[in-house]
């Protein structure tokens, strides 16, 4: 794919207001241009100045960057601790008694932790983990609902120099097991359940099933959240409320090297096996802190709400590490946006006087569908800045967000980034950038993106191509856990010195980037990256299935919806009950969020002569379009016609 069709042409422009610009951390295009130019002309002095000023070091670094493509190491010789940078740093001044976390449970309870209180909880949890044998360099899996303890658990691991692997609570026991095994986690932190849609959603059964096949796990720490009954393995299982409550509230932070593993987070690739994305300490901290400050313009007065789950990178970077390093007040919410009513988010914005709100386009499209009356019922006057992340936002949803939520007063930052990038790479700066609905606009400091063709040559303005990043940045992934070969191939296999994002993009005449979505076999469903291969593997693991091909089709609500083309073993009848059974099977194997929207039975799948499934053709069929693309490599043309006839 040398060029990518890009049909979206959007002419509207929105300048930041004079009032916003006047108060912002960074104001005006000239300030951005100057700093951006410096960051590219002399990156070592740019990053080293920031790292010295913005991070709390136990031992100063000696070398800014060691770049041996495709591997980068930052701030060598330096030592620090991530939890000290999020917490201890604020304890010597007036922030110590400022709210760090305000949490709202779905049933409605509210808990607030000041920086001092959060520090005590993290110290207690770190002592409890240490007593259970967790040491510097170990991995700990976290499988929890959105309760304050998930933040405490992450920071407690970091305090010990142990790496966390947060697994989103929506993942199945099988997915959890695979991640625990790949990380070789020796301890799992979980809860009896979490409240979703008015009921306790259990988590412990999945942990029990996963641990049965993961002998590396020696201990399981369980937060009592819902009070639902749980099964118990004596000696292995411990109640958080018992061991953490008993522990001492003081624990010095373990100083680690700048490149010490902070966490792994698993993300979908183009093969069945998820990749453990590796983020290390100093570069990640600096990059998430700087982007939080400039993109969200965080100030001490802000109440900042990112609606992501801590199980995704957005939760790591823009609930925990970025905002806490900035000393922000972070709102955390456990539940769903329509419990007990579809205005829950807007009610919460009014209740907590939220000033900065960050959510996903799929959520915005859902709110559009639920109707204007819900946001109109609540007081949104505290808001000053809005953000989006996870997928391209369509201009209609952008305009609704701008009008109904931002009241045409709040800048919108459309932030483009990935699990691998650690933090935001392309985004407006709210006091600087004139926005265009649907564009992530301009690169952050030190980031040099380019749109290139298959040969790696820059595309002309307004021509679609592949999005690459031409130099390393502090927040980038360091490798794939246990699989450096996969790191090299996936991200630097096409272009040896440029990071390949897997996204298509175009840059317009003003230098604004427009992200066109994935160019590989990765789908984006409600902002969740899902690999077609993973879902295919899950389908084929069902005894009735011979072969499966999965594609994303455009969906007004979720961005993409999953359509699975399935051939059954010859004696299997094609029943609706089988469709439902297969959907349930995928939900069990991967998680409910990966459940296919549609199962289509087929006699055969379109393949190339070498036997590769031509998903491109299936995408057209799933979208109900005539195939316009090249079918000359198709082995058996009649397969396509038969697939169309099979349509329901
Ligand atoms: C943060 C996150 C990454 C993929 C990425 C894109 C898509 C994310 C935007 C976007 C258009 C955006 N990490 N994506 N943000 N597309 N505009 N502002 O989502 O690893 O889970 O997904 O998400 O395709 O490659 S992720």
XYZ file of C-alpha atoms and ligand atoms in Angstrom:
674
model
C 0.000 0.000 0.000
C 1.893 3.048 -1.177
C -0.829 5.594 -0.910
C -3.900 5.485 1.197
C -7.151 6.915 0.040
C -8.001 9.877 2.148
C -11.418 11.318 1.449
C -11.931 13.474 4.485
C -11.583 17.169 3.728
C -12.343 19.418 6.627
C -12.038 23.178 6.325
C -13.204 24.406 9.751
C -10.601 25.912 12.087
C -10.932 26.792 15.750
C -8.479 29.216 17.348
C -7.890 28.994 21.113
C -9.607 31.847 22.924
C -7.552 34.833 24.069
C -8.454 34.017 27.675
C -7.249 30.436 27.408
C -4.069 31.444 25.631
C -3.235 34.115 28.183
C -3.290 31.649 31.080
C -1.792 28.586 29.365
C 1.591 27.001 30.196
C 2.540 27.632 26.598
C 0.967 30.407 24.539
C 1.054 31.321 20.914
C 2.418 29.709 17.779
C 5.765 31.491 18.015
C 6.556 29.964 21.417
C 5.762 26.501 20.093
C 7.773 26.987 16.891
C 10.812 28.147 18.811
C 10.727 25.339 21.366
C 9.977 22.729 18.702
C 12.865 23.932 16.573
C 15.231 23.765 19.545
C 14.014 20.287 20.475
C 14.961 18.999 17.020
C 18.133 21.009 16.499
C 19.711 20.165 19.805
C 17.733 17.288 21.290
C 20.372 16.305 23.840
C 20.429 19.683 25.529
C 16.651 20.005 25.228
C 15.931 16.667 26.929
C 18.728 16.890 29.448
C 17.596 20.306 30.702
C 14.057 18.999 31.094
C 15.157 15.782 32.772
C 17.285 17.688 35.287
C 14.506 20.146 36.078
C 11.450 17.879 36.016
C 12.594 14.588 37.542
C 13.626 13.803 41.099
C 16.933 11.930 40.862
C 18.711 9.883 43.523
C 21.790 9.970 41.326
C 22.180 12.336 38.379
C 22.552 10.910 34.866
C 25.775 11.201 32.871
C 24.694 10.557 29.303
C 21.450 11.777 27.720
C 20.991 9.260 24.915
C 22.571 6.140 23.560
C 20.879 5.450 20.198
C 21.917 2.284 18.463
C 19.030 1.718 16.121
C 16.637 0.202 16.873
C 17.521 0.463 20.551
C 17.536 3.672 22.578
C 18.698 4.130 26.158
C 18.087 7.425 27.934
C 19.636 9.270 30.875
C 22.334 6.681 31.490
C 24.032 6.569 34.854
C 21.051 8.182 36.565
C 19.002 6.589 39.336
C 15.500 7.451 40.511
C 12.178 5.971 41.561
C 8.816 6.385 39.822
C 6.655 6.418 42.954
C 8.947 9.026 44.541
C 8.461 11.163 41.429
C 4.680 10.848 41.712
C 4.374 11.238 45.479
C 7.408 12.046 47.636
C 8.276 14.961 45.343
C 5.106 16.786 46.453
C 5.397 16.183 50.184
C 7.784 18.996 51.023
C 5.400 21.761 49.942
C 1.737 22.786 50.073
C 0.660 20.010 47.730
C 1.056 17.504 50.531
C -2.510 18.153 51.683
C -3.964 18.576 48.226
C -6.260 15.891 46.809
C -4.272 13.519 44.614
C -7.166 11.149 43.949
C -10.888 11.662 44.167
C -12.624 8.375 43.592
C -16.265 7.705 42.921
C -17.563 4.153 43.111
C -20.394 3.189 40.808
C -22.868 2.853 43.704
C -21.985 6.445 44.611
C -19.492 6.443 47.482
C -16.705 9.030 47.299
C -13.180 8.658 48.717
C -10.458 11.278 48.568
C -6.725 10.772 49.100
C -4.361 13.668 49.592
C -0.802 13.268 48.326
C 0.279 12.554 51.891
C -2.435 9.927 52.358
C -1.744 8.295 49.011
C 1.929 8.159 49.939
C 1.074 6.333 53.180
C -1.123 3.829 51.342
C 1.574 3.168 48.749
C 4.187 2.664 51.452
C 1.896 0.226 53.278
C 1.189 -1.715 50.107
C 4.892 -1.781 49.196
C 5.719 -3.178 52.639
C 2.984 -5.800 52.279
C 4.277 -6.826 48.851
C 7.823 -7.002 50.173
C 6.634 -9.214 53.038
C 5.115 -11.535 50.423
C 8.490 -11.826 48.736
C 8.291 -9.192 45.998
C 11.731 -7.788 45.229
C 13.307 -5.329 42.854
C 13.204 -6.780 39.338
C 10.157 -9.044 39.951
C 6.930 -8.800 37.962
C 3.506 -8.399 39.557
C 0.247 -8.846 37.642
C -2.629 -6.501 38.477
C -6.190 -7.502 37.552
C -8.465 -5.051 39.286
C -11.503 -2.803 38.929
C -11.141 0.987 38.847
C -10.776 1.526 42.577
C -8.094 3.601 44.330
C -6.223 0.412 45.205
C -5.300 -0.133 41.548
C -3.301 3.113 41.588
C -1.843 2.204 44.987
C -0.877 -1.236 43.655
C 0.887 0.173 40.587
C 2.827 2.726 42.609
C 3.678 0.175 45.319
C 5.304 -2.063 42.693
C 7.219 0.918 41.343
C 8.320 1.850 44.856
C 10.011 -1.553 45.209
C 11.505 -1.500 41.722
C 9.171 -4.358 40.755
C 7.445 -4.128 37.366
C 3.679 -4.215 37.067
C 1.697 -5.862 34.326
C -1.817 -4.512 34.486
C -4.342 -6.734 32.749
C -7.653 -5.020 31.950
C -10.438 -6.519 34.102
C -12.465 -7.294 30.970
C -9.940 -9.896 29.809
C -10.772 -13.573 30.247
C -8.993 -16.087 32.469
C -7.147 -17.443 29.412
C -5.865 -14.009 28.380
C -4.853 -13.284 31.974
C -3.016 -16.605 32.197
C -1.056 -15.947 28.988
C 0.070 -12.538 30.249
C 0.997 -13.855 33.703
C 3.032 -16.618 32.088
C 4.813 -14.386 29.604
C 5.689 -11.913 32.369
C 6.446 -14.750 34.842
C 4.614 -12.757 37.509
C 5.162 -14.084 41.001
C 2.219 -12.294 42.586
C -1.242 -11.232 41.399
C -3.212 -8.341 42.867
C -6.949 -8.528 42.298
C -10.303 -7.860 43.991
C -13.382 -9.897 44.795
C -15.080 -7.853 42.092
C -15.959 -4.393 40.880
C -19.309 -2.666 40.435
C -20.482 -2.438 36.814
C -24.041 -1.704 35.733
C -25.299 -1.920 39.278
C -23.927 -5.389 40.026
C -20.745 -6.920 41.368
C -18.651 -8.225 38.481
C -16.448 -10.970 39.893
C -12.700 -11.088 39.134
C -11.402 -13.752 41.480
C -12.684 -16.789 39.492
C -10.593 -15.735 36.482
C -7.532 -15.303 38.696
C -8.103 -18.751 40.212
C -8.430 -20.353 36.772
C -5.377 -18.508 35.455
C -3.219 -19.394 38.459
C -4.068 -23.061 38.141
C -2.034 -23.035 34.948
C 0.544 -20.481 36.041
C 2.852 -22.072 38.604
C 4.984 -18.920 38.752
C 2.326 -17.241 40.931
C 3.145 -17.696 44.606
C 0.712 -15.255 46.207
C -2.573 -13.558 45.387
C -3.560 -10.341 47.117
C -7.310 -9.678 47.058
C -9.002 -6.339 47.739
C -12.433 -6.783 49.274
C -14.566 -4.413 47.240
C -17.992 -5.943 46.708
C -18.279 -8.457 49.534
C -19.349 -11.192 47.118
C -18.281 -14.728 48.059
C -14.929 -15.885 46.650
C -13.170 -19.214 46.704
C -9.926 -19.229 48.628
C -6.610 -21.043 48.350
C -5.127 -21.123 51.853
C -1.503 -20.006 51.988
C -1.644 -18.451 48.509
C -4.488 -15.956 48.928
C -4.389 -12.926 51.252
C -6.903 -10.172 51.884
C -5.500 -6.735 51.056
C -7.456 -5.311 53.971
C -5.558 -7.588 56.338
C -1.974 -7.475 55.095
C -1.871 -3.912 53.782
C -3.738 -2.424 56.734
C -1.245 -4.024 59.137
C 1.843 -2.830 57.256
C 4.015 0.136 58.228
C 3.150 3.394 56.422
C 6.789 4.232 55.732
C 8.940 2.669 53.051
C 11.921 4.307 51.367
C 11.653 4.260 47.578
C 14.151 1.897 45.942
C 16.410 3.813 43.587
C 16.642 2.089 40.199
C 18.645 2.768 37.039
C 17.076 5.076 34.466
C 16.503 2.109 32.135
C 15.077 -0.184 34.829
C 11.835 -1.928 33.760
C 8.851 0.075 35.068
C 6.098 -2.018 33.492
C 5.072 -4.272 30.686
C 1.687 -3.848 29.071
C 0.350 -6.339 26.555
C -1.023 -5.137 23.260
C -2.317 -6.773 20.120
C -0.058 -7.298 17.178
C -0.629 -8.971 13.863
C -0.005 -12.471 15.173
C -2.001 -14.368 17.755
C 0.387 -13.743 20.619
C 0.074 -10.364 22.365
C 3.267 -8.369 22.755
C 4.557 -7.296 26.155
C 5.443 -3.671 25.501
C 8.392 -2.669 27.672
C 8.568 0.770 29.277
C 11.447 1.784 31.499
C 11.698 4.374 34.212
C 13.299 7.765 33.531
C 12.390 8.431 29.890
C 8.793 7.301 30.380
C 8.385 9.482 33.465
C 9.815 12.555 31.794
C 7.761 12.113 28.647
C 4.423 11.493 30.407
C 5.038 14.396 32.766
C 5.879 16.869 30.010
C 2.980 15.874 27.776
C 0.570 16.043 30.726
C 1.727 19.553 31.546
C 1.630 20.947 28.016
C -1.165 19.001 26.325
C -3.580 19.114 29.270
C -2.179 22.422 30.486
C -2.362 21.013 34.028
C -2.350 23.562 36.833
C -2.682 23.168 40.567
C -6.327 24.279 40.485
C -7.379 21.614 37.983
C -9.589 18.620 38.596
C -8.567 16.277 35.838
C -10.642 13.318 34.660
C -9.451 10.718 32.191
C -12.180 8.109 31.720
C -9.824 5.321 30.566
C -9.277 2.157 32.564
C -5.876 1.671 34.216
C -5.663 -1.562 32.222
C -4.815 0.408 29.077
C -1.812 2.601 28.363
C -3.968 5.721 28.650
C -4.629 4.836 32.283
C -0.929 4.264 32.951
C 0.296 7.478 31.335
C -2.596 9.888 31.849
C -4.263 8.733 35.056
C -1.253 7.636 37.055
C 2.260 8.622 36.014
C 1.769 11.870 34.068
C -0.829 13.733 36.164
C 0.525 12.604 39.548
C 4.019 13.775 38.641
C 2.397 17.124 37.838
C 0.761 17.194 41.274
C -2.727 17.244 39.748
C -6.012 16.237 41.334
C -7.141 13.131 39.465
C -10.730 11.912 39.404
C -11.207 8.161 39.195
C -14.505 6.433 38.415
C -15.302 2.770 38.839
C -18.344 2.179 36.710
C -20.186 2.612 33.444
C -21.346 5.957 32.012
C -25.049 5.060 32.045
C -25.479 3.759 35.578
C -27.835 4.689 37.079
C -28.692 7.115 34.237
C -27.133 8.225 30.915
C -26.051 11.556 32.404
C -23.717 10.025 35.018
C -20.519 11.510 33.533
C -22.023 15.003 33.238
C -23.405 14.781 36.745
C -19.928 13.829 37.990
C -18.309 16.735 36.137
C -20.675 19.072 37.960
C -20.281 17.353 41.320
C -16.477 17.410 41.324
C -16.066 20.623 39.293
C -13.971 18.811 36.703
C -11.890 21.232 34.623
C -10.090 18.911 32.186
C -11.923 15.935 30.661
C -10.276 13.260 28.486
C -12.281 10.487 26.842
C -12.565 8.353 23.680
C -14.393 9.059 20.408
C -16.416 5.865 20.808
C -17.748 7.192 24.118
C -18.575 10.533 22.504
C -20.493 8.812 19.706
C -22.424 6.858 22.325
C -23.308 10.091 24.138
C -24.497 11.600 20.854
C -26.802 8.620 20.453
C -28.151 8.850 24.006
C -29.297 12.403 23.321
C -28.513 16.021 24.116
C -30.921 16.157 27.052
C -28.459 14.357 29.345
C -25.519 16.786 29.206
C -27.992 19.690 29.115
C -29.356 18.710 32.529
C -26.035 19.208 34.338
C -23.640 22.015 35.184
C -20.589 21.742 32.931
C -19.369 25.283 33.521
C -16.217 24.123 35.349
C -14.779 22.562 32.174
C -11.969 24.413 30.444
C -10.301 21.765 28.263
C -11.443 18.593 26.500
C -9.430 15.732 25.044
C -9.898 12.618 22.942
C -7.798 9.518 22.338
C -7.969 6.040 20.901
C -9.139 6.388 17.327
C -9.828 8.981 14.701
C -12.691 11.236 15.740
C -15.191 12.025 13.036
C -15.850 15.759 12.635
C -19.532 15.362 13.567
C -18.654 13.839 16.946
C -15.967 16.513 17.389
C -18.494 19.283 16.753
C -20.963 17.739 19.205
C -18.248 17.538 21.882
C -17.284 21.138 21.127
C -20.883 22.436 21.341
C -22.641 20.281 23.902
C -19.793 19.631 26.337
C -17.294 22.426 25.695
C -20.051 25.020 25.085
C -17.836 26.339 22.253
C -15.485 27.607 24.938
C -13.080 24.727 25.585
C -10.226 23.769 23.267
C -10.244 20.107 22.211
C -6.977 18.194 22.130
C -7.179 15.202 19.764
C -4.186 13.217 21.010
C -2.582 10.610 18.777
C -0.333 8.015 20.388
C 0.061 4.298 21.063
C 0.876 1.806 23.814
C 4.331 1.693 22.286
C 4.909 5.437 22.250
C 4.334 5.735 26.009
C 2.810 9.172 25.648
C 1.169 11.603 23.243
C 3.198 12.240 20.066
C 0.824 14.306 17.945
C -1.687 16.689 19.481
C -2.734 20.287 19.626
C -1.316 22.350 22.492
C -4.409 24.060 23.821
C -3.019 27.603 24.136
C -1.163 27.369 20.865
C -2.731 25.328 18.112
C -5.732 26.236 16.007
C -7.659 22.964 15.783
C -9.342 21.363 12.789
C -12.036 18.790 13.657
C -10.618 15.324 12.964
C -6.934 16.284 12.921
C -4.462 15.428 15.689
C -2.594 18.492 14.339
C 1.115 18.854 15.194
C 3.969 16.894 16.773
C 5.010 17.335 20.401
C 8.504 18.607 21.223
C 11.272 16.313 20.089
C 8.951 14.257 17.876
C 9.704 14.094 14.176
C 6.872 12.341 12.347
C 6.748 11.817 8.603
C 4.293 10.365 6.121
C 6.185 8.067 3.770
C 5.587 5.677 0.898
C 6.637 2.014 0.833
C 10.210 3.025 0.026
C 10.401 5.337 3.020
C 10.301 8.507 0.919
C 8.317 11.447 2.226
C 4.894 11.873 0.612
C 3.789 15.223 -0.731
C 1.314 17.291 1.262
C -2.187 15.825 1.315
C -1.040 12.431 0.065
C -1.821 9.488 2.320
C 0.995 7.159 3.361
C 2.563 5.388 6.305
C 3.178 7.267 9.522
C 6.720 6.908 10.876
C 8.716 8.671 13.599
C 12.190 9.538 12.452
C 14.094 9.706 15.712
C 13.894 8.246 19.227
C 12.068 9.994 22.084
C 12.282 9.327 25.831
C 8.849 7.658 26.172
C 9.258 5.104 23.384
C 9.040 1.370 24.066
C 12.412 -0.257 24.595
C 11.641 -3.726 23.288
C 9.015 -6.482 23.327
C 9.298 -8.490 26.528
C 11.098 -11.791 25.880
C 11.093 -11.130 22.141
C 13.522 -8.514 20.908
C 13.378 -10.042 17.431
C 9.700 -9.198 17.273
C 10.495 -5.648 18.371
C 12.993 -5.268 15.552
C 10.679 -6.738 12.926
C 7.451 -5.012 13.926
C 8.724 -1.500 14.455
C 11.984 -1.269 12.530
C 11.630 -4.059 9.989
C 10.416 -1.825 7.178
C 12.667 1.152 7.791
C 15.766 0.446 9.882
C 16.106 3.804 11.609
C 12.518 5.030 11.621
C 9.850 3.788 14.027
C 6.912 2.357 12.062
C 3.576 3.102 13.719
C 1.306 0.773 11.734
C -0.993 3.749 11.064
C -1.733 5.518 7.827
C -1.756 9.313 7.803
C -1.637 12.384 5.656
C -0.098 15.749 6.364
C -1.933 18.759 4.997
C -0.483 21.978 3.603
C -0.413 23.561 7.073
C 1.654 20.651 8.405
C -1.322 19.149 10.257
C -1.486 15.363 10.615
C -4.681 13.435 9.839
C -4.574 9.845 11.087
C -6.253 7.397 8.731
C -6.267 4.294 10.958
C -4.349 1.035 10.928
C -2.685 -0.288 7.806
C -1.968 -3.737 9.263
C -4.297 -6.499 10.387
C -5.133 -4.745 13.586
C -8.632 -3.487 14.276
C -9.719 -0.675 16.501
C -12.973 -1.464 18.268
C -14.136 1.220 20.699
C -10.557 2.423 20.990
C -9.302 -1.057 21.887
C -6.647 -2.458 19.654
C -7.511 -5.992 18.673
C -5.597 -8.256 16.402
C -7.558 -10.114 13.740
C -5.230 -13.060 14.363
C -6.034 -13.300 18.034
C -9.755 -13.503 17.379
C -9.196 -15.966 14.553
C -7.143 -18.162 16.874
C -9.922 -18.037 19.422
C -12.521 -19.030 16.796
C -10.451 -21.873 15.415
C -9.989 -23.223 18.928
C -13.734 -24.037 18.848
C -14.282 -27.656 17.838
C -16.810 -26.848 15.092
C -14.615 -24.336 13.278
C -12.308 -25.252 10.423
C -11.073 -21.833 9.449
C -11.788 -18.230 10.329
C -10.952 -14.790 8.997
C -11.773 -11.699 10.978
C -12.079 -8.153 9.691
C -13.264 -4.830 11.019
C -16.162 -3.164 9.291
C -17.023 0.492 9.766
C -19.382 1.019 12.644
C -20.956 4.332 13.512
C -20.627 3.706 17.227
C -17.532 1.637 17.878
C -15.383 2.846 14.975
C -14.954 -0.675 13.786
C -17.082 -3.723 14.499
C -15.823 -7.276 14.222
C -17.110 -9.435 11.401
C -15.895 -13.032 11.441
C -16.022 -15.227 8.341
C -16.082 -18.813 9.483
C -15.952 -22.135 7.680
C -17.281 -24.997 9.756
C -16.228 -28.619 9.662
C -18.198 -30.338 6.924
C -20.808 -32.073 9.072
C -21.671 -29.016 11.149
C -24.996 -27.382 10.300
C -24.927 -23.589 10.010
C -27.255 -22.669 12.809
C -27.977 -19.346 14.491
C -27.282 -21.093 17.771
C -23.779 -21.843 16.462
C -23.290 -18.139 15.686
C -24.179 -17.300 19.268
C -21.979 -20.105 20.590
C -18.997 -18.794 18.612
C -19.513 -15.228 19.821
C -19.650 -16.501 23.396
C -16.548 -18.589 22.777
C -14.530 -15.551 21.677
C -15.801 -13.620 24.691
C -14.614 -16.438 26.924
C -11.221 -16.788 25.259
C -10.359 -13.100 25.016
C -12.972 -11.004 26.771
C -16.432 -9.618 26.173
C -15.098 -6.534 24.382
C -13.730 -8.788 21.607
C -17.111 -10.470 20.931
C -17.763 -10.412 17.165
C -20.716 -8.287 16.109
C -21.392 -10.655 13.242
C -20.542 -14.230 12.285
C -20.842 -15.182 8.630
C -20.603 -18.804 7.600
C -18.704 -19.376 4.378
C -17.909 -22.401 2.236
C -14.406 -21.082 1.590
C -12.307 -18.012 2.270
C -10.626 -15.918 -0.422
C -6.933 -16.702 -0.518
C -3.832 -15.861 -2.443
C -1.968 -18.585 -4.232
C 0.396 -18.844 -1.328
C -2.592 -19.421 0.913
C -2.809 -16.017 2.601
C -6.333 -14.988 3.448
C -7.173 -11.793 1.578
C -8.744 -9.823 4.374
C -8.849 -6.754 2.174
C -11.567 -8.416 0.080
C -13.425 -9.584 3.145
C -13.370 -6.057 4.501
C -15.224 -4.864 1.410
C -17.792 -7.622 1.740
C -18.256 -6.959 5.443
C -18.767 -3.275 4.694
C -21.288 -4.172 1.992
C -19.145 -2.618 -0.738
C -18.305 -3.796 -4.201
C -14.689 -4.854 -4.331
C -12.775 -2.177 -6.166
C -9.317 -3.462 -5.363
C -7.090 -5.836 -7.211
C -8.295 -9.446 -7.236
C -5.648 -10.839 -9.569
C -3.802 -12.591 -6.778
C -6.981 -14.375 -5.721
C -6.634 -18.087 -6.158
C -10.298 -18.872 -6.838
C -12.438 -15.967 -7.969
C -15.704 -17.850 -7.476
C -15.115 -17.801 -3.745
C -15.946 -14.108 -3.690
C -19.215 -14.551 -5.526
C -20.198 -17.359 -3.199
C -19.358 -15.269 -0.145
C -21.715 -12.570 -1.359
C -24.475 -15.145 -1.923
C -23.967 -16.391 1.611
C -24.991 -12.985 2.907
C -27.962 -13.131 5.211
C -3.450 5.534 23.251
C -3.908 4.321 22.497
C -3.070 2.893 19.312
C -3.803 3.090 18.018
C -3.050 3.996 17.074
C -4.176 4.542 16.224
C -5.312 4.706 17.211
C -5.039 6.446 19.020
C -5.723 8.248 18.008
C -5.782 7.164 17.091
C -6.547 8.583 15.446
C -6.129 9.546 17.543
N -3.022 3.293 22.417
N -5.362 6.069 17.763
N -5.264 7.764 19.179
N -6.193 7.338 15.822
N -6.529 9.656 16.259
N -6.129 10.630 18.336
O -5.007 4.294 22.010
O -2.031 1.196 21.569
O -4.323 1.147 22.358
O -3.865 2.153 20.247
O -5.043 3.773 18.256
O -4.538 3.616 15.250
O -2.091 3.242 16.352
S -3.306 1.886 21.675
